């Protein structure tokens, strides 16, 4: 005898995986189609300019390592050691002098990282808009994806989020350690990840997770600590002591309302002087991060709060930091869209708008930013990121006022 309602439930259980597979396949097709468009029209023109900068640097690293030279000792490196694999791999695919070939293979490697990022987002039980946003993100971000390695740490962060949401602590912290070794921004996620693991899985799971993270970070840094400590320390110190970059919130405010002196620093335009502003910016950034960590600790350990605070921490690092390079927005792609509800919808829309503005001015109109004529546009972009941060950080959004028609309808329905 069949229990009433059992057959429909079984049918739904069988249909759901098929729908998810179909949705994942469609998202992958859209992502790859979006990526393919980066080689055409406006995107191609931007890529031609953008690829002449960082990929030249990456190729130099890769060729030097292929020749047997040790990073930080035999040649300077401006990135942490976790980025070395993506610099070296394309150098083995082409001859040492083939820059165009290196750029093609590097772009393919980044496409692979983008696909991995999308798959990890799909594994994080996302809302539908998150999958759609990541799928079309190449069109929003533009040619930066072809010439920056930021999709590598971003994919690792997405892997960590997917693992931690499923309470796979050791795997999640290992991925987070790899992301930290590739780009240091991932350190702002550690307190949230640790609190999540401690409260949900207990001290033992946290110890295993932290041990996994320590092993991965040690594997990345220890060889260079032993063989090239001076060069590695100089790189880390240089990154920490950078001056105000012109695209940061304080930088665009100075360009818009003052006339600061600019200079080149680590391949970016920075502002001379204003040391007090740099210190205040750093203090405010640290205070907001600490506030977010404490706020997360006081609340319930549920998935939506977890991803919301992760996104808020990274957004704080970007929006309130002394440096805001265009590629930093890539870090938010797998985080902000995971936030559910009205706040997630508005924050995702603002993030998409910020990305569009960024690819408009960079690299094609970057000169208009440095001379101050377009600084106001980047300033507005930075303010939009502040709004995203506020949306993510507020404990609850204020209720929207009801429209007159809705109030009238509600009064008629009242007894």
Coordinates of C-alpha atoms in Angstrom, one line a residue:
X1 CA 0.0 0.0 0.0
X2 CA 1.4 3.4 -1.1
X3 CA 1.4 6.2 1.5
X4 CA -0.4 9.3 0.2
X5 CA 2.0 11.9 -1.0
X6 CA 5.1 9.6 -1.0
X7 CA 5.2 9.3 -4.7
X8 CA 5.3 13.1 -5.4
X9 CA 8.0 13.5 -2.7
X10 CA 10.2 10.7 -4.3
X11 CA 9.6 12.3 -7.7
X12 CA 10.7 15.7 -6.4
X13 CA 13.8 14.2 -4.8
X14 CA 14.8 12.7 -8.1
X15 CA 14.1 15.9 -10.1
X16 CA 16.0 18.2 -7.8
X17 CA 19.5 16.9 -8.7
X18 CA 18.7 17.0 -12.4
X19 CA 17.6 20.6 -12.1
X20 CA 20.8 21.5 -10.1
X21 CA 22.9 19.7 -12.8
X22 CA 21.1 21.6 -15.5
X23 CA 21.5 24.9 -13.7
X24 CA 25.2 24.3 -13.1
X25 CA 25.8 23.3 -16.8
X26 CA 24.0 26.5 -17.9
X27 CA 26.0 28.6 -15.5
X28 CA 29.3 27.1 -16.9
X29 CA 28.2 27.7 -20.5
X30 CA 27.3 31.4 -19.7
X31 CA 30.6 31.9 -17.8
X32 CA 32.7 30.5 -20.7
X33 CA 30.7 32.5 -23.2
X34 CA 31.2 35.6 -21.2
X35 CA 34.9 34.9 -20.9
X36 CA 35.2 34.4 -24.7
X37 CA 33.7 37.8 -25.3
X38 CA 36.7 39.4 -23.5
X39 CA 38.6 38.9 -26.7
X40 CA 36.3 41.0 -28.8
X41 CA 35.4 44.7 -29.3
X42 CA 35.7 47.0 -26.3
X43 CA 37.0 44.2 -24.1
X44 CA 39.7 43.3 -26.6
X45 CA 40.9 47.0 -26.8
X46 CA 41.1 47.2 -23.0
X47 CA 42.9 43.9 -22.8
X48 CA 45.5 45.1 -25.3
X49 CA 46.4 47.9 -22.9
X50 CA 46.1 46.0 -19.6
X51 CA 48.1 43.0 -20.6
X52 CA 51.2 45.1 -21.3
X53 CA 51.6 45.7 -17.5
X54 CA 51.2 42.9 -15.0
X55 CA 51.6 39.9 -17.4
X56 CA 55.0 41.2 -18.4
X57 CA 56.0 41.2 -14.8
X58 CA 54.5 37.7 -14.3
X59 CA 56.4 36.4 -17.3
X60 CA 59.7 37.8 -15.9
X61 CA 59.1 35.9 -12.7
X62 CA 58.2 32.7 -14.5
X63 CA 61.1 32.8 -16.9
X64 CA 63.5 33.5 -14.0
X65 CA 62.2 30.6 -12.0
X66 CA 62.4 28.3 -15.1
X67 CA 66.0 29.3 -15.4
X68 CA 66.7 28.1 -11.8
X69 CA 66.7 31.4 -10.0
X70 CA 65.2 31.7 -6.5
X71 CA 62.5 34.2 -5.8
X72 CA 63.3 36.9 -3.2
X73 CA 67.0 36.1 -3.4
X74 CA 68.0 36.2 -7.0
X75 CA 65.2 38.6 -8.1
X76 CA 62.8 40.8 -6.3
X77 CA 59.1 39.7 -6.0
X78 CA 56.2 42.0 -5.0
X79 CA 53.8 39.2 -4.1
X80 CA 53.6 36.5 -1.5
X81 CA 55.0 33.0 -2.5
X82 CA 51.5 31.5 -3.0
X83 CA 51.3 33.3 -6.3
X84 CA 54.4 31.5 -7.7
X85 CA 52.6 28.5 -9.3
X86 CA 50.5 30.7 -11.6
X87 CA 53.5 32.7 -12.6
X88 CA 55.6 29.6 -13.4
X89 CA 53.1 27.3 -15.1
X90 CA 52.5 29.4 -18.3
X91 CA 56.3 29.9 -18.6
X92 CA 56.7 26.2 -19.3
X93 CA 54.1 26.3 -22.0
X94 CA 56.0 28.6 -24.3
X95 CA 59.5 29.7 -25.2
X96 CA 61.1 32.3 -22.8
X97 CA 60.8 35.2 -25.2
X98 CA 57.2 34.5 -26.3
X99 CA 55.2 37.2 -24.4
X100 CA 52.1 36.8 -26.5
X101 CA 52.1 33.0 -25.9
X102 CA 52.6 33.5 -22.2
X103 CA 49.6 35.9 -22.1
X104 CA 47.4 33.4 -23.9
X105 CA 48.3 30.6 -21.5
X106 CA 48.0 32.8 -18.4
X107 CA 44.5 33.9 -19.5
X108 CA 43.6 30.2 -20.0
X109 CA 44.9 29.5 -16.5
X110 CA 42.8 32.3 -15.1
X111 CA 39.7 31.0 -17.0
X112 CA 40.3 27.7 -15.2
X113 CA 40.4 29.5 -11.8
X114 CA 37.2 31.3 -12.8
X115 CA 35.5 28.0 -13.5
X116 CA 36.7 26.6 -10.2
X117 CA 35.4 29.7 -8.4
X118 CA 31.9 29.2 -10.0
X119 CA 31.9 25.5 -9.1
X120 CA 32.8 26.3 -5.4
X121 CA 30.0 28.9 -5.4
X122 CA 27.6 26.2 -6.7
X123 CA 28.8 24.0 -3.8
X124 CA 27.9 26.7 -1.3
X125 CA 24.1 26.3 -1.6
X126 CA 23.8 29.7 -3.2
X127 CA 20.7 31.7 -4.2
X128 CA 20.1 31.7 -7.9
X129 CA 21.3 35.3 -8.4
X130 CA 24.7 34.4 -7.0
X131 CA 25.2 31.8 -9.7
X132 CA 24.0 34.2 -12.3
X133 CA 26.3 37.0 -11.1
X134 CA 29.4 34.8 -11.0
X135 CA 28.5 33.4 -14.5
X136 CA 28.4 36.9 -16.1
X137 CA 31.1 38.4 -13.9
X138 CA 33.7 38.4 -16.7
X139 CA 31.5 40.9 -18.6
X140 CA 31.2 43.1 -15.5
X141 CA 34.9 43.0 -14.5
X142 CA 36.3 43.0 -18.0
X143 CA 39.9 42.5 -19.3
X144 CA 41.5 42.7 -15.9
X145 CA 40.6 39.0 -15.5
X146 CA 43.0 38.2 -18.4
X147 CA 46.0 40.0 -16.9
X148 CA 45.8 39.7 -13.1
X149 CA 46.2 36.6 -11.0
X150 CA 43.5 37.5 -8.5
X151 CA 41.2 34.8 -9.6
X152 CA 43.6 32.3 -8.1
X153 CA 43.3 33.5 -4.4
X154 CA 39.6 34.2 -5.1
X155 CA 38.9 30.6 -6.1
X156 CA 40.8 29.4 -3.0
X157 CA 38.6 31.6 -0.8
X158 CA 35.5 30.3 -2.6
X159 CA 36.8 26.8 -1.9
X160 CA 37.3 27.6 1.8
X161 CA 33.8 29.0 2.1
X162 CA 32.2 26.0 0.5
X163 CA 34.1 23.6 2.8
X164 CA 33.4 25.6 6.0
X165 CA 29.7 25.8 5.2
X166 CA 29.7 22.0 5.1
X167 CA 31.7 21.8 8.3
X168 CA 34.8 20.4 6.6
X169 CA 37.1 22.4 8.8
X170 CA 40.5 21.0 7.9
X171 CA 39.8 21.3 4.2
X172 CA 38.4 24.8 4.6
X173 CA 41.3 26.1 6.6
X174 CA 43.8 24.5 4.2
X175 CA 42.2 26.4 1.3
X176 CA 42.1 29.6 3.4
X177 CA 45.8 29.1 4.1
X178 CA 46.6 28.7 0.4
X179 CA 44.6 31.9 -0.3
X180 CA 46.5 33.8 2.4
X181 CA 49.8 32.6 0.9
X182 CA 48.7 33.9 -2.5
X183 CA 47.3 37.3 -1.4
X184 CA 47.4 38.6 2.2
X185 CA 43.9 40.0 2.1
X186 CA 42.6 36.5 3.2
X187 CA 43.9 37.1 6.7
X188 CA 40.8 39.2 7.5
X189 CA 38.6 36.1 7.1
X190 CA 40.5 34.0 9.7
X191 CA 38.7 35.3 12.9
X192 CA 35.2 34.7 11.3
X193 CA 36.2 31.2 10.1
X194 CA 37.7 30.4 13.5
X195 CA 34.6 31.5 15.4
X196 CA 32.3 29.6 13.0
X197 CA 34.3 26.4 13.5
X198 CA 34.6 26.7 17.2
X199 CA 30.9 27.4 17.8
X200 CA 29.6 24.8 15.4
X201 CA 32.1 21.9 15.6
X202 CA 34.0 22.5 18.8
X203 CA 37.7 23.2 19.9
X204 CA 39.0 19.9 18.4
X205 CA 37.7 20.8 14.9
X206 CA 39.2 24.3 15.3
X207 CA 42.6 22.9 16.3
X208 CA 42.6 20.6 13.2
X209 CA 41.6 23.5 11.0
X210 CA 44.3 25.8 12.3
X211 CA 46.9 23.0 12.0
X212 CA 45.9 22.5 8.4
X213 CA 46.2 26.3 7.8
X214 CA 49.6 26.4 9.5
X215 CA 50.9 23.5 7.4
X216 CA 49.9 25.1 4.1
X217 CA 51.2 28.6 5.1
X218 CA 54.5 27.1 6.3
X219 CA 54.9 25.1 3.1
X220 CA 54.6 28.3 1.1
X221 CA 56.7 30.6 3.2
X222 CA 59.3 28.3 5.0
X223 CA 61.6 27.7 2.0
X224 CA 62.0 31.4 1.5
X225 CA 62.3 32.2 5.2
X226 CA 65.3 29.7 5.2
X227 CA 66.9 30.7 1.9
X228 CA 66.0 34.3 1.3
X229 CA 64.7 35.8 4.6
X230 CA 65.8 39.4 3.7
X231 CA 64.1 39.5 0.3
X232 CA 60.9 38.0 1.7
X233 CA 60.8 40.4 4.6
X234 CA 61.5 43.3 2.3
X235 CA 58.5 42.3 0.1
X236 CA 56.1 42.0 3.1
X237 CA 57.4 45.3 4.6
X238 CA 57.0 47.1 1.3
X239 CA 53.4 46.0 1.0
X240 CA 52.5 47.0 4.5
X241 CA 54.1 50.5 4.2
X242 CA 52.6 51.5 0.9
X243 CA 51.5 55.1 0.5
X244 CA 47.9 56.2 -0.3
X245 CA 47.0 54.9 -3.7
X246 CA 45.0 57.3 -5.9
X247 CA 42.0 54.9 -6.4
X248 CA 41.4 54.4 -2.7
X249 CA 38.6 56.2 -0.9
X250 CA 41.0 58.7 0.7
X251 CA 43.0 59.0 -2.5
X252 CA 40.1 59.8 -4.7
X253 CA 38.8 62.3 -2.1
X254 CA 42.2 64.1 -2.2
X255 CA 42.2 64.1 -6.0
X256 CA 38.7 65.4 -6.1
X257 CA 38.9 68.1 -3.5
X258 CA 42.7 68.9 -3.3
X259 CA 45.8 68.9 -5.6
X260 CA 48.2 66.3 -4.2
X261 CA 51.5 65.3 -5.7
X262 CA 51.6 61.8 -7.3
X263 CA 54.4 59.3 -7.7
X264 CA 54.8 55.7 -8.9
X265 CA 54.8 53.0 -6.3
X266 CA 54.8 49.3 -7.0
X267 CA 53.3 49.8 -10.5
X268 CA 50.5 52.1 -9.2
X269 CA 50.0 55.8 -8.8
X270 CA 50.3 56.9 -5.2
X271 CA 50.0 60.2 -3.3
X272 CA 53.0 61.8 -1.7
X273 CA 52.7 63.0 1.9
X274 CA 49.4 63.0 3.8
X275 CA 51.0 60.5 6.3
X276 CA 48.4 61.4 9.0
X277 CA 45.6 60.5 6.5
X278 CA 47.3 57.2 5.9
X279 CA 47.5 56.4 9.6
X280 CA 43.9 57.4 10.2
X281 CA 42.8 55.2 7.3
X282 CA 44.6 52.2 8.7
X283 CA 43.2 52.8 12.2
X284 CA 39.7 53.1 10.9
X285 CA 40.1 50.0 8.8
X286 CA 41.4 48.0 11.8
X287 CA 38.6 49.3 14.0
X288 CA 35.9 48.3 11.6
X289 CA 37.4 44.8 11.2
X290 CA 37.6 44.3 14.9
X291 CA 34.0 45.5 15.2
X292 CA 32.9 43.0 12.6
X293 CA 34.7 40.1 14.3
X294 CA 33.1 41.0 17.6
X295 CA 29.7 41.4 16.0
X296 CA 29.9 38.0 14.4
X297 CA 31.0 36.5 17.7
X298 CA 27.9 37.8 19.5
X299 CA 25.3 36.4 17.0
X300 CA 24.0 33.1 15.9
X301 CA 26.2 30.8 13.8
X302 CA 24.0 30.4 10.7
X303 CA 25.1 30.2 7.1
X304 CA 23.7 33.5 6.0
X305 CA 25.5 35.5 8.8
X306 CA 28.7 33.6 8.1
X307 CA 28.9 34.5 4.4
X308 CA 27.6 38.1 5.1
X309 CA 30.4 38.7 7.6
X310 CA 33.0 37.2 5.4
X311 CA 31.9 39.5 2.6
X312 CA 31.9 42.5 4.9
X313 CA 35.4 41.8 6.1
X314 CA 36.8 41.6 2.6
X315 CA 34.8 44.7 1.6
X316 CA 36.3 46.6 4.6
X317 CA 39.8 45.7 3.5
X318 CA 39.0 47.0 0.0
X319 CA 36.9 50.0 0.7
X320 CA 38.8 51.4 3.7
X321 CA 42.3 50.5 2.8
X322 CA 45.1 52.7 1.7
X323 CA 45.3 50.8 -1.6
X324 CA 42.4 49.9 -3.9
X325 CA 43.7 48.5 -7.2
X326 CA 41.0 47.7 -9.8
X327 CA 41.5 44.0 -9.5
X328 CA 40.6 44.0 -5.8
X329 CA 36.9 43.9 -6.7
X330 CA 37.4 40.4 -8.1
X331 CA 37.8 39.2 -4.5
X332 CA 34.1 40.0 -3.8
X333 CA 32.7 38.0 -6.7
X334 CA 32.1 34.7 -4.8
X335 CA 31.1 36.4 -1.5
X336 CA 28.7 39.3 -1.8
X337 CA 26.2 37.4 -4.1
X338 CA 25.9 34.6 -1.5
X339 CA 24.2 36.9 0.9
X340 CA 20.5 36.3 0.8
X341 CA 17.5 38.7 1.1
X342 CA 17.1 42.3 0.2
X343 CA 20.5 43.4 1.5
X344 CA 22.2 40.8 -0.6
X345 CA 20.3 41.9 -3.7
X346 CA 21.1 45.5 -3.3
X347 CA 24.7 44.9 -2.4
X348 CA 25.2 42.6 -5.4
X349 CA 23.7 45.3 -7.7
X350 CA 26.0 48.0 -6.3
X351 CA 29.0 45.7 -6.6
X352 CA 28.1 45.1 -10.3
X353 CA 27.8 48.8 -10.9
X354 CA 31.2 49.4 -9.2
X355 CA 32.8 46.8 -11.5
X356 CA 31.3 48.5 -14.6
X357 CA 32.6 51.9 -13.5
X358 CA 36.0 50.3 -12.8
X359 CA 36.4 48.8 -16.3
X360 CA 35.2 52.1 -17.8
X361 CA 38.0 54.1 -16.4
X362 CA 40.7 51.4 -16.3
X363 CA 42.8 51.1 -18.3
X364 CA 41.3 53.3 -21.1
X365 CA 40.7 56.5 -19.1
X366 CA 43.2 56.0 -16.3
X367 CA 45.1 59.1 -17.3
X368 CA 41.9 61.1 -16.7
X369 CA 41.9 59.8 -13.1
X370 CA 45.5 60.6 -12.5
X371 CA 45.1 64.2 -13.7
X372 CA 42.0 64.6 -11.5
X373 CA 39.3 65.1 -14.2
X374 CA 37.7 61.7 -13.6
X375 CA 38.7 61.3 -10.0
X376 CA 35.1 62.2 -9.0
X377 CA 33.8 59.1 -10.8
X378 CA 36.2 56.8 -8.9
X379 CA 35.2 58.6 -5.7
X380 CA 31.6 57.8 -6.4
X381 CA 32.6 54.1 -7.0
X382 CA 34.4 54.0 -3.7
X383 CA 31.3 55.5 -1.9
X384 CA 29.2 52.8 -3.5
X385 CA 31.6 50.2 -2.0
X386 CA 31.1 51.9 1.4
X387 CA 27.3 51.5 0.9
X388 CA 27.9 47.8 0.2
X389 CA 29.9 47.5 3.4
X390 CA 27.1 49.2 5.4
X391 CA 24.5 46.8 3.9
X392 CA 26.6 43.8 4.9
X393 CA 27.6 45.1 8.3
X394 CA 24.3 46.4 9.6
X395 CA 22.5 43.9 12.0
X396 CA 19.2 44.5 10.3
X397 CA 18.0 46.7 7.4
X398 CA 15.3 49.3 8.1
X399 CA 11.9 48.4 6.8
X400 CA 10.9 50.0 3.5
X401 CA 8.0 52.5 3.8
X402 CA 4.8 51.1 2.3
X403 CA 3.4 52.6 -0.9
X404 CA 0.1 54.5 -0.6
X405 CA -1.7 51.8 -2.7
X406 CA -0.4 49.1 -0.4
X407 CA -1.6 50.9 2.7
X408 CA -5.0 51.4 1.2
X409 CA -5.2 47.8 0.3
X410 CA -4.1 46.8 3.8
X411 CA -6.8 49.0 5.4
X412 CA -9.6 47.4 3.3
X413 CA -8.4 44.0 4.3
X414 CA -8.6 44.8 8.1
X415 CA -11.6 43.7 10.0

